[in-house]
Amino acid sequence: MRVGILTGGGDCPGLNAVIRAVVRKAERHYGDEVIGFRDGWRGVVDNQWIPLDVESCRGLLPRGGTVLGTSRHTPFSLPDGMAAATKTMRTLALDALIAIGGEGTLSCACEMSDRGFDVVGIPKTIDNDVGMTERTFGFDTAITVATDAIDRLHTTAESHERVIFVEVMGRNVGHIATWAGIAGGAAFILVPEEPFDLDDLCAALLRRQRRGRFASIVVVAEGARPRPGTFEVAEPPVDAYGHKRLGGIANVIAAEVEARTGLETRVTILGHVQRGGTPTPSDRVLATRFGVAAIDAVHDGAFGQMVALRNGAIERVCLRDATAKLKPVSDDLLDVARTFFS
Ligand code: F6P
């Protein structure tokens, strides 16, 4: 078989590990030829690709980012994109395409599958918000980085008796904030799933202060927003792909908390450091399992499907179901986090 592979959307640790796994099993087990499209769907539209083989994938397992490059373009966002993508598939005589991405890339894969493309999806994102899978690779690395940062911020917060707001990624869901916040012993965690009340937060921080020596870490997901009508926050700008450009909400909250309570605040925005660098062992293993499963799915003709982690096992789920709805943080986990809010 001749199989194409692409990485789309925001990069995340583990993308190179998954590419390596696909190529390894494709070449050594099935005798396939693999090509890698440059910059996500853009490479399919522009017919830009590189050959991939076991040799060219040497050293990729621990390397962050994606050697293929990535973009948020889709054949639907580029002029004459569908016609060009169809031409590329025909010209290259591709038997199948493996699309590795988050919500945007996989939704596009689903649309392409509906239009007759033989596509298998692999979920990735540090945000861990893709539906129908317990985990996406990249998430473990992100929470490891965020937890390490919180651990470090505790000691300086304690020394100065400050409230330190730590902003993490998570535009629609607060998986990173919740996991890193619990792991790091945060006093409060603000997530997009539950609009927060600034009065409640201020009152709780003052209660903590009255108890004696005081320091608090508040973890804020970049997509966290106040309860409507309680406190106004400016709408973020929107980028060329219609994505809100988030980042900085923690500055707004910290300034307001300081003004209302007199507590001294500081802000650390972790940003892309959560997304860069080498993947954790757990992300390397998950990426490797997904890669092997995806090329198996191609050989089983399981098109329009996505590989997923469910009950600890790798399964196939329908791309349409997986992209229908983002996966929020479970109520159970939010309840565990709340136990420590005081
Ligand atoms: O990968 C998902 C994500 O990390 C979001 O949490 C974040 O808002 C977004 O990517 C930022 O991506 P970029 O800076 O590449 O537009």
Short mmCIF file of C-alpha atoms and ligand atoms in Angstrom, two decimals:
data_model
loop_
_atom_site.label_atom_id
_atom_site.label_comp_id
_atom_site.label_asym_id
_atom_site.label_seq_id
_atom_site.Cartn_x
_atom_site.Cartn_y
_atom_site.Cartn_z
CA MET A 1 0.00 0.00 0.00
CA ARG A 2 0.97 3.63 -0.39
CA VAL A 3 -0.02 5.56 2.71
CA GLY A 4 0.12 9.30 3.42
CA ILE A 5 0.45 10.78 6.87
CA LEU A 6 -0.03 14.34 8.11
CA THR A 7 0.11 16.30 11.37
CA GLY A 8 -2.32 19.23 11.71
CA GLY A 9 -3.29 21.90 14.24
CA GLY A 10 -1.14 22.92 17.19
CA ASP A 11 1.93 20.73 17.65
CA CYS A 12 2.37 18.57 20.75
CA PRO A 13 4.96 16.23 22.24
CA GLY A 14 4.63 12.73 20.78
CA LEU A 15 3.89 13.64 17.15
CA ASN A 16 7.28 12.37 15.98
CA ALA A 17 6.86 9.22 18.04
CA VAL A 18 3.57 8.45 16.31
CA ILE A 19 5.05 9.11 12.85
CA ARG A 20 7.91 6.73 13.67
CA ALA A 21 5.51 4.03 14.85
CA VAL A 22 3.35 4.23 11.72
CA VAL A 23 6.38 4.05 9.46
CA ARG A 24 7.98 1.18 11.38
CA LYS A 25 4.96 -1.08 11.25
CA ALA A 26 3.98 0.00 7.74
CA GLU A 27 7.39 -0.72 6.25
CA ARG A 28 8.60 -3.70 8.26
CA HIS A 29 5.33 -5.53 8.80
CA TYR A 30 3.19 -4.67 5.80
CA GLY A 31 5.82 -3.68 3.22
CA ASP A 32 4.07 -0.33 2.67
CA GLU A 33 5.47 2.88 1.31
CA VAL A 34 4.79 5.94 3.51
CA ILE A 35 4.89 9.59 2.54
CA GLY A 36 4.60 12.52 4.94
CA PHE A 37 2.68 15.62 3.89
CA ARG A 38 4.19 18.95 4.89
CA ASP A 39 2.27 21.30 7.19
CA GLY A 40 -0.90 19.30 7.69
CA TRP A 41 -3.70 19.42 5.14
CA ARG A 42 -1.84 22.22 3.37
CA GLY A 43 0.66 19.64 2.06
CA VAL A 44 -2.16 17.56 0.60
CA VAL A 45 -3.60 20.59 -1.18
CA ASP A 46 -0.18 21.80 -2.40
CA ASN A 47 1.19 18.30 -3.12
CA GLN A 48 4.12 18.92 -0.78
CA TRP A 49 5.52 15.82 0.89
CA ILE A 50 8.61 13.88 1.83
CA PRO A 51 9.25 10.14 1.70
CA LEU A 52 9.36 8.46 5.12
CA ASP A 53 11.13 5.24 5.93
CA VAL A 54 12.60 3.55 8.99
CA GLU A 55 16.00 5.13 8.33
CA SER A 56 14.64 8.68 8.09
CA CYS A 57 12.72 8.19 11.36
CA ARG A 58 15.80 7.33 13.42
CA GLY A 59 16.04 9.46 16.55
CA LEU A 60 12.46 10.68 16.31
CA LEU A 61 10.99 8.94 19.36
CA PRO A 62 12.02 11.53 22.00
CA ARG A 63 11.96 14.58 19.75
CA GLY A 64 9.29 17.25 20.39
CA GLY A 65 7.32 19.06 17.69
CA THR A 66 6.67 17.46 14.31
CA VAL A 67 9.26 16.90 11.59
CA LEU A 68 6.45 17.21 9.04
CA GLY A 69 5.46 20.69 10.15
CA THR A 70 1.87 21.62 10.87
CA SER A 71 -0.77 24.21 10.07
CA ARG A 72 -4.42 24.88 10.76
CA HIS A 73 -5.30 24.98 7.05
CA THR A 74 -7.79 22.50 5.63
CA PRO A 75 -8.86 21.83 2.04
CA PHE A 76 -12.01 23.75 2.94
CA SER A 77 -10.10 26.84 4.07
CA LEU A 78 -7.84 27.02 1.01
CA PRO A 79 -8.98 28.20 -2.45
CA ASP A 80 -9.96 25.19 -4.62
CA GLY A 81 -8.62 23.06 -1.77
CA MET A 82 -10.87 20.05 -2.25
CA ALA A 83 -10.14 19.77 -5.97
CA ALA A 84 -6.41 20.13 -5.32
CA ALA A 85 -6.45 17.57 -2.50
CA THR A 86 -8.33 15.09 -4.68
CA LYS A 87 -5.81 15.61 -7.47
CA THR A 88 -2.90 14.99 -5.08
CA MET A 89 -4.41 11.73 -3.83
CA ARG A 90 -4.92 10.54 -7.42
CA THR A 91 -1.52 11.69 -8.70
CA LEU A 92 0.26 9.98 -5.84
CA ALA A 93 -1.99 6.90 -6.10
CA LEU A 94 -2.44 6.95 -2.35
CA ASP A 95 -4.38 4.07 -0.83
CA ALA A 96 -5.00 5.78 2.49
CA LEU A 97 -4.29 8.82 4.61
CA ILE A 98 -3.55 8.93 8.32
CA ALA A 99 -4.48 12.32 9.84
CA ILE A 100 -3.00 13.11 13.24
CA GLY A 101 -4.62 16.05 14.95
CA GLY A 102 -7.02 17.57 17.40
CA GLU A 103 -10.59 18.67 16.93
CA GLY A 104 -10.01 20.78 13.78
CA THR A 105 -7.82 18.31 11.89
CA LEU A 106 -10.02 15.34 12.80
CA SER A 107 -13.24 17.17 11.88
CA CYS A 108 -11.67 17.82 8.50
CA ALA A 109 -10.67 14.13 8.28
CA CYS A 110 -14.29 13.23 8.94
CA GLU A 111 -15.53 15.55 6.16
CA MET A 112 -12.91 14.17 3.77
CA SER A 113 -13.94 10.64 4.65
CA ASP A 114 -17.57 11.51 3.87
CA ARG A 115 -16.36 12.70 0.46
CA GLY A 116 -14.70 9.38 -0.33
CA PHE A 117 -11.18 9.81 1.04
CA ASP A 118 -9.85 6.72 2.83
CA VAL A 119 -8.81 8.34 6.10
CA VAL A 120 -7.92 7.04 9.56
CA GLY A 121 -7.58 9.53 12.44
CA ILE A 122 -5.19 9.67 15.38
CA PRO A 123 -6.06 12.03 18.26
CA LYS A 124 -3.40 14.38 19.63
CA THR A 125 -3.46 17.52 21.73
CA ILE A 126 -2.07 18.70 25.01
CA ASP A 127 -5.60 19.83 25.88
CA ASN A 128 -6.87 16.20 26.06
CA ASP A 129 -10.26 17.38 24.82
CA VAL A 130 -10.92 15.02 21.86
CA GLY A 131 -14.10 13.03 22.36
CA MET A 132 -14.36 9.23 22.67
CA THR A 133 -10.77 8.74 23.89
CA GLU A 134 -9.62 8.74 27.51
CA ARG A 135 -6.33 10.33 26.58
CA THR A 136 -4.56 12.14 23.81
CA PHE A 137 -0.77 12.08 23.74
CA GLY A 138 0.85 15.39 24.64
CA PHE A 139 -1.39 15.79 27.68
CA ASP A 140 0.90 13.90 30.07
CA THR A 141 3.86 16.03 29.04
CA ALA A 142 1.85 19.23 29.49
CA ILE A 143 0.69 18.33 33.01
CA THR A 144 4.21 17.26 33.93
CA VAL A 145 5.56 20.66 32.88
CA ALA A 146 2.70 22.50 34.60
CA THR A 147 3.00 20.51 37.84
CA ASP A 148 6.73 21.12 37.97
CA ALA A 149 6.09 24.86 37.55
CA ILE A 150 3.47 24.87 40.32
CA ASP A 151 5.84 23.01 42.67
CA ARG A 152 8.44 25.70 42.09
CA LEU A 153 5.97 28.56 42.49
CA HIS A 154 4.82 27.26 45.91
CA THR A 155 8.13 28.04 47.56
CA THR A 156 8.39 31.58 46.27
CA ALA A 157 4.69 32.24 47.03
CA GLU A 158 5.25 31.06 50.61
CA SER A 159 8.38 33.14 51.10
CA HIS A 160 6.55 36.34 50.11
CA GLU A 161 3.02 35.45 51.27
CA ARG A 162 1.64 36.04 47.80
CA VAL A 163 -1.16 34.69 45.66
CA ILE A 164 0.38 33.35 42.46
CA PHE A 165 -1.89 32.79 39.49
CA VAL A 166 -0.59 30.13 37.09
CA GLU A 167 -2.20 30.21 33.67
CA VAL A 168 -2.18 26.98 31.68
CA MET A 169 -3.54 26.08 28.24
CA GLY A 170 -7.05 24.76 27.78
CA ARG A 171 -9.28 26.87 25.59
CA ASN A 172 -12.55 24.98 25.94
CA VAL A 173 -11.87 22.48 28.71
CA GLY A 174 -9.78 22.46 31.84
CA HIS A 175 -8.06 19.05 31.83
CA ILE A 176 -4.56 20.53 32.16
CA ALA A 177 -5.67 22.98 34.87
CA THR A 178 -7.51 20.30 36.85
CA TRP A 179 -4.81 17.62 36.69
CA ALA A 180 -1.88 19.96 37.28
CA GLY A 181 -3.86 21.85 39.92
CA ILE A 182 -4.65 18.69 41.88
CA ALA A 183 -1.12 17.33 41.43
CA GLY A 184 0.39 20.66 42.44
CA GLY A 185 -1.83 21.30 45.46
CA ALA A 186 -3.50 24.42 44.08
CA ALA A 187 -5.78 26.41 46.40
CA PHE A 188 -8.19 27.06 43.50
CA ILE A 189 -8.59 25.90 39.93
CA LEU A 190 -10.56 27.92 37.38
CA VAL A 191 -11.74 25.99 34.31
CA PRO A 192 -13.80 26.87 31.22
CA GLU A 193 -16.41 24.27 32.16
CA GLU A 194 -17.49 26.26 35.22
CA PRO A 195 -17.63 30.06 35.02
CA PHE A 196 -16.12 31.45 38.24
CA ASP A 197 -17.37 34.04 40.69
CA LEU A 198 -14.71 36.59 41.54
CA ASP A 199 -16.42 37.57 44.81
CA ASP A 200 -16.31 33.94 45.96
CA LEU A 201 -12.64 33.65 44.99
CA CYS A 202 -11.69 36.86 46.83
CA ALA A 203 -13.63 35.83 49.95
CA ALA A 204 -11.99 32.41 49.99
CA LEU A 205 -8.48 33.87 49.57
CA LEU A 206 -9.10 36.29 52.45
CA ARG A 207 -10.36 33.40 54.61
CA ARG A 208 -7.11 31.55 53.87
CA GLN A 209 -5.12 34.64 54.82
CA ARG A 210 -6.94 35.01 58.16
CA ARG A 211 -5.87 31.48 59.09
CA GLY A 212 -2.22 32.50 59.42
CA ARG A 213 0.85 32.35 57.27
CA PHE A 214 -0.42 32.55 53.82
CA ALA A 215 0.35 31.63 50.26
CA SER A 216 -1.97 30.45 47.53
CA ILE A 217 -1.57 29.05 44.07
CA VAL A 218 -4.55 29.59 41.77
CA VAL A 219 -4.42 27.60 38.53
CA VAL A 220 -6.31 29.26 35.69
CA ALA A 221 -7.13 27.64 32.36
CA GLU A 222 -6.69 30.17 29.56
CA GLY A 223 -10.36 29.69 28.58
CA ALA A 224 -11.75 30.29 32.11
CA ARG A 225 -14.33 33.07 32.22
CA PRO A 226 -16.34 34.77 34.98
CA ARG A 227 -19.98 33.98 35.59
CA PRO A 228 -21.95 36.25 33.20
CA GLY A 229 -22.93 39.53 34.79
CA THR A 230 -20.37 39.31 37.63
CA PHE A 231 -17.27 40.83 36.07
CA GLU A 232 -16.54 42.05 32.55
CA VAL A 233 -13.66 40.58 30.54
CA ALA A 234 -12.78 41.80 27.02
CA GLU A 235 -13.34 39.33 24.19
CA PRO A 236 -10.02 37.98 22.83
CA PRO A 237 -9.03 38.66 19.20
CA VAL A 238 -9.75 35.98 16.60
CA ASP A 239 -7.01 34.62 14.30
CA ALA A 240 -7.18 33.86 10.56
CA TYR A 241 -8.76 30.43 11.24
CA GLY A 242 -11.52 31.78 13.46
CA HIS A 243 -9.71 30.64 16.65
CA LYS A 244 -9.86 32.97 19.63
CA ARG A 245 -6.31 33.96 20.52
CA LEU A 246 -6.37 33.27 24.23
CA GLY A 247 -3.78 33.96 26.90
CA GLY A 248 -3.63 36.54 29.63
CA ILE A 249 -6.90 36.05 31.53
CA ALA A 250 -4.82 35.36 34.67
CA ASN A 251 -3.42 38.92 34.48
CA VAL A 252 -6.93 40.35 34.47
CA ILE A 253 -8.08 38.18 37.39
CA ALA A 254 -4.94 38.80 39.46
CA ALA A 255 -5.19 42.58 39.08
CA GLU A 256 -8.83 42.53 40.13
CA VAL A 257 -8.18 40.23 43.10
CA GLU A 258 -5.36 42.49 44.26
CA ALA A 259 -7.55 45.59 43.92
CA ARG A 260 -10.45 44.01 45.81
CA THR A 261 -8.52 42.24 48.60
CA GLY A 262 -5.21 44.03 48.98
CA LEU A 263 -3.46 40.65 48.71
CA GLU A 264 -0.22 40.76 46.75
CA THR A 265 -0.49 38.78 43.52
CA ARG A 266 1.85 37.59 40.82
CA VAL A 267 1.14 35.85 37.52
CA THR A 268 2.98 33.13 35.60
CA ILE A 269 1.67 32.26 32.15
CA LEU A 270 3.14 28.93 31.05
CA GLY A 271 2.07 29.22 27.41
CA HIS A 272 3.85 27.18 24.76
CA VAL A 273 6.43 25.76 27.15
CA GLN A 274 3.69 23.19 27.91
CA ARG A 275 3.67 22.13 24.27
CA GLY A 276 7.36 22.10 23.42
CA GLY A 277 10.18 19.70 24.09
CA THR A 278 10.53 16.01 24.64
CA PRO A 279 7.47 13.84 25.41
CA THR A 280 7.17 11.96 28.72
CA PRO A 281 7.54 8.15 28.62
CA SER A 282 3.76 7.81 28.96
CA ASP A 283 3.14 10.04 25.91
CA ARG A 284 5.78 8.17 23.90
CA VAL A 285 4.07 4.87 24.66
CA LEU A 286 0.57 6.16 23.88
CA ALA A 287 1.76 7.75 20.63
CA THR A 288 3.48 4.50 19.67
CA ARG A 289 0.35 2.45 20.44
CA PHE A 290 -1.80 4.84 18.39
CA GLY A 291 0.61 4.76 15.46
CA VAL A 292 0.73 0.97 15.31
CA ALA A 293 -3.06 0.76 15.67
CA ALA A 294 -3.64 3.32 12.92
CA ILE A 295 -1.67 1.45 10.26
CA ASP A 296 -3.45 -1.76 11.32
CA ALA A 297 -6.75 0.10 10.85
CA VAL A 298 -5.66 1.14 7.35
CA HIS A 299 -4.99 -2.51 6.47
CA ASP A 300 -8.36 -3.54 7.87
CA GLY A 301 -10.03 -0.88 5.70
CA ALA A 302 -11.40 0.82 8.85
CA PHE A 303 -11.74 4.19 7.15
CA GLY A 304 -13.65 7.05 8.72
CA GLN A 305 -12.45 5.70 12.08
CA MET A 306 -10.15 7.09 14.76
CA VAL A 307 -7.94 5.08 17.09
CA ALA A 308 -8.74 5.79 20.74
CA LEU A 309 -7.82 4.78 24.26
CA ARG A 310 -10.85 3.30 25.99
CA ASN A 311 -10.70 1.44 29.29
CA GLY A 312 -6.95 1.24 28.84
CA ALA A 313 -7.18 -0.57 25.49
CA ILE A 314 -6.76 0.78 21.96
CA GLU A 315 -10.05 0.69 20.08
CA ARG A 316 -11.50 2.20 16.93
CA VAL A 317 -14.28 4.75 17.11
CA CYS A 318 -16.20 6.57 14.41
CA LEU A 319 -14.59 9.91 13.49
CA ARG A 320 -18.05 11.48 13.31
CA ASP A 321 -18.76 10.49 16.96
CA ALA A 322 -15.29 11.50 18.15
CA THR A 323 -15.58 14.98 16.68
CA ALA A 324 -19.22 15.60 17.59
CA LYS A 325 -18.42 17.02 21.03
CA LEU A 326 -15.34 17.99 23.03
CA LYS A 327 -14.64 15.93 26.14
CA PRO A 328 -15.05 18.03 29.31
CA VAL A 329 -13.43 17.33 32.68
CA SER A 330 -15.59 14.81 34.52
CA ASP A 331 -17.76 15.99 37.41
CA ASP A 332 -16.04 13.39 39.61
CA LEU A 333 -12.62 14.91 39.05
CA LEU A 334 -13.90 18.46 39.50
CA ASP A 335 -15.41 17.31 42.82
CA VAL A 336 -12.05 15.93 43.94
CA ALA A 337 -10.41 19.25 43.05
CA ARG A 338 -13.08 21.20 44.97
CA THR A 339 -12.35 19.23 48.15
CA PHE A 340 -9.15 21.25 48.46
CA PHE A 341 -10.64 24.68 47.67
CA SER A 342 -10.89 26.65 50.90
O1 F6P B 1 -3.00 22.74 21.16
C1 F6P B 1 -4.11 23.36 21.75
C2 F6P B 1 -3.69 24.65 22.30
O2 F6P B 1 -2.61 24.34 23.10
C3 F6P B 1 -4.70 25.47 23.07
O3 F6P B 1 -4.84 25.18 24.42
C4 F6P B 1 -4.19 26.86 22.85
O4 F6P B 1 -5.19 27.82 23.06
C5 F6P B 1 -3.77 26.79 21.46
O5 F6P B 1 -3.26 25.51 21.25
C6 F6P B 1 -2.74 27.84 21.06
O6 F6P B 1 -2.18 27.49 19.85
P1 F6P B 1 -1.41 28.46 18.86
O7 F6P B 1 -0.64 29.42 19.68
O8 F6P B 1 -0.56 27.54 18.07
O9 F6P B 1 -2.45 29.13 18.04
#
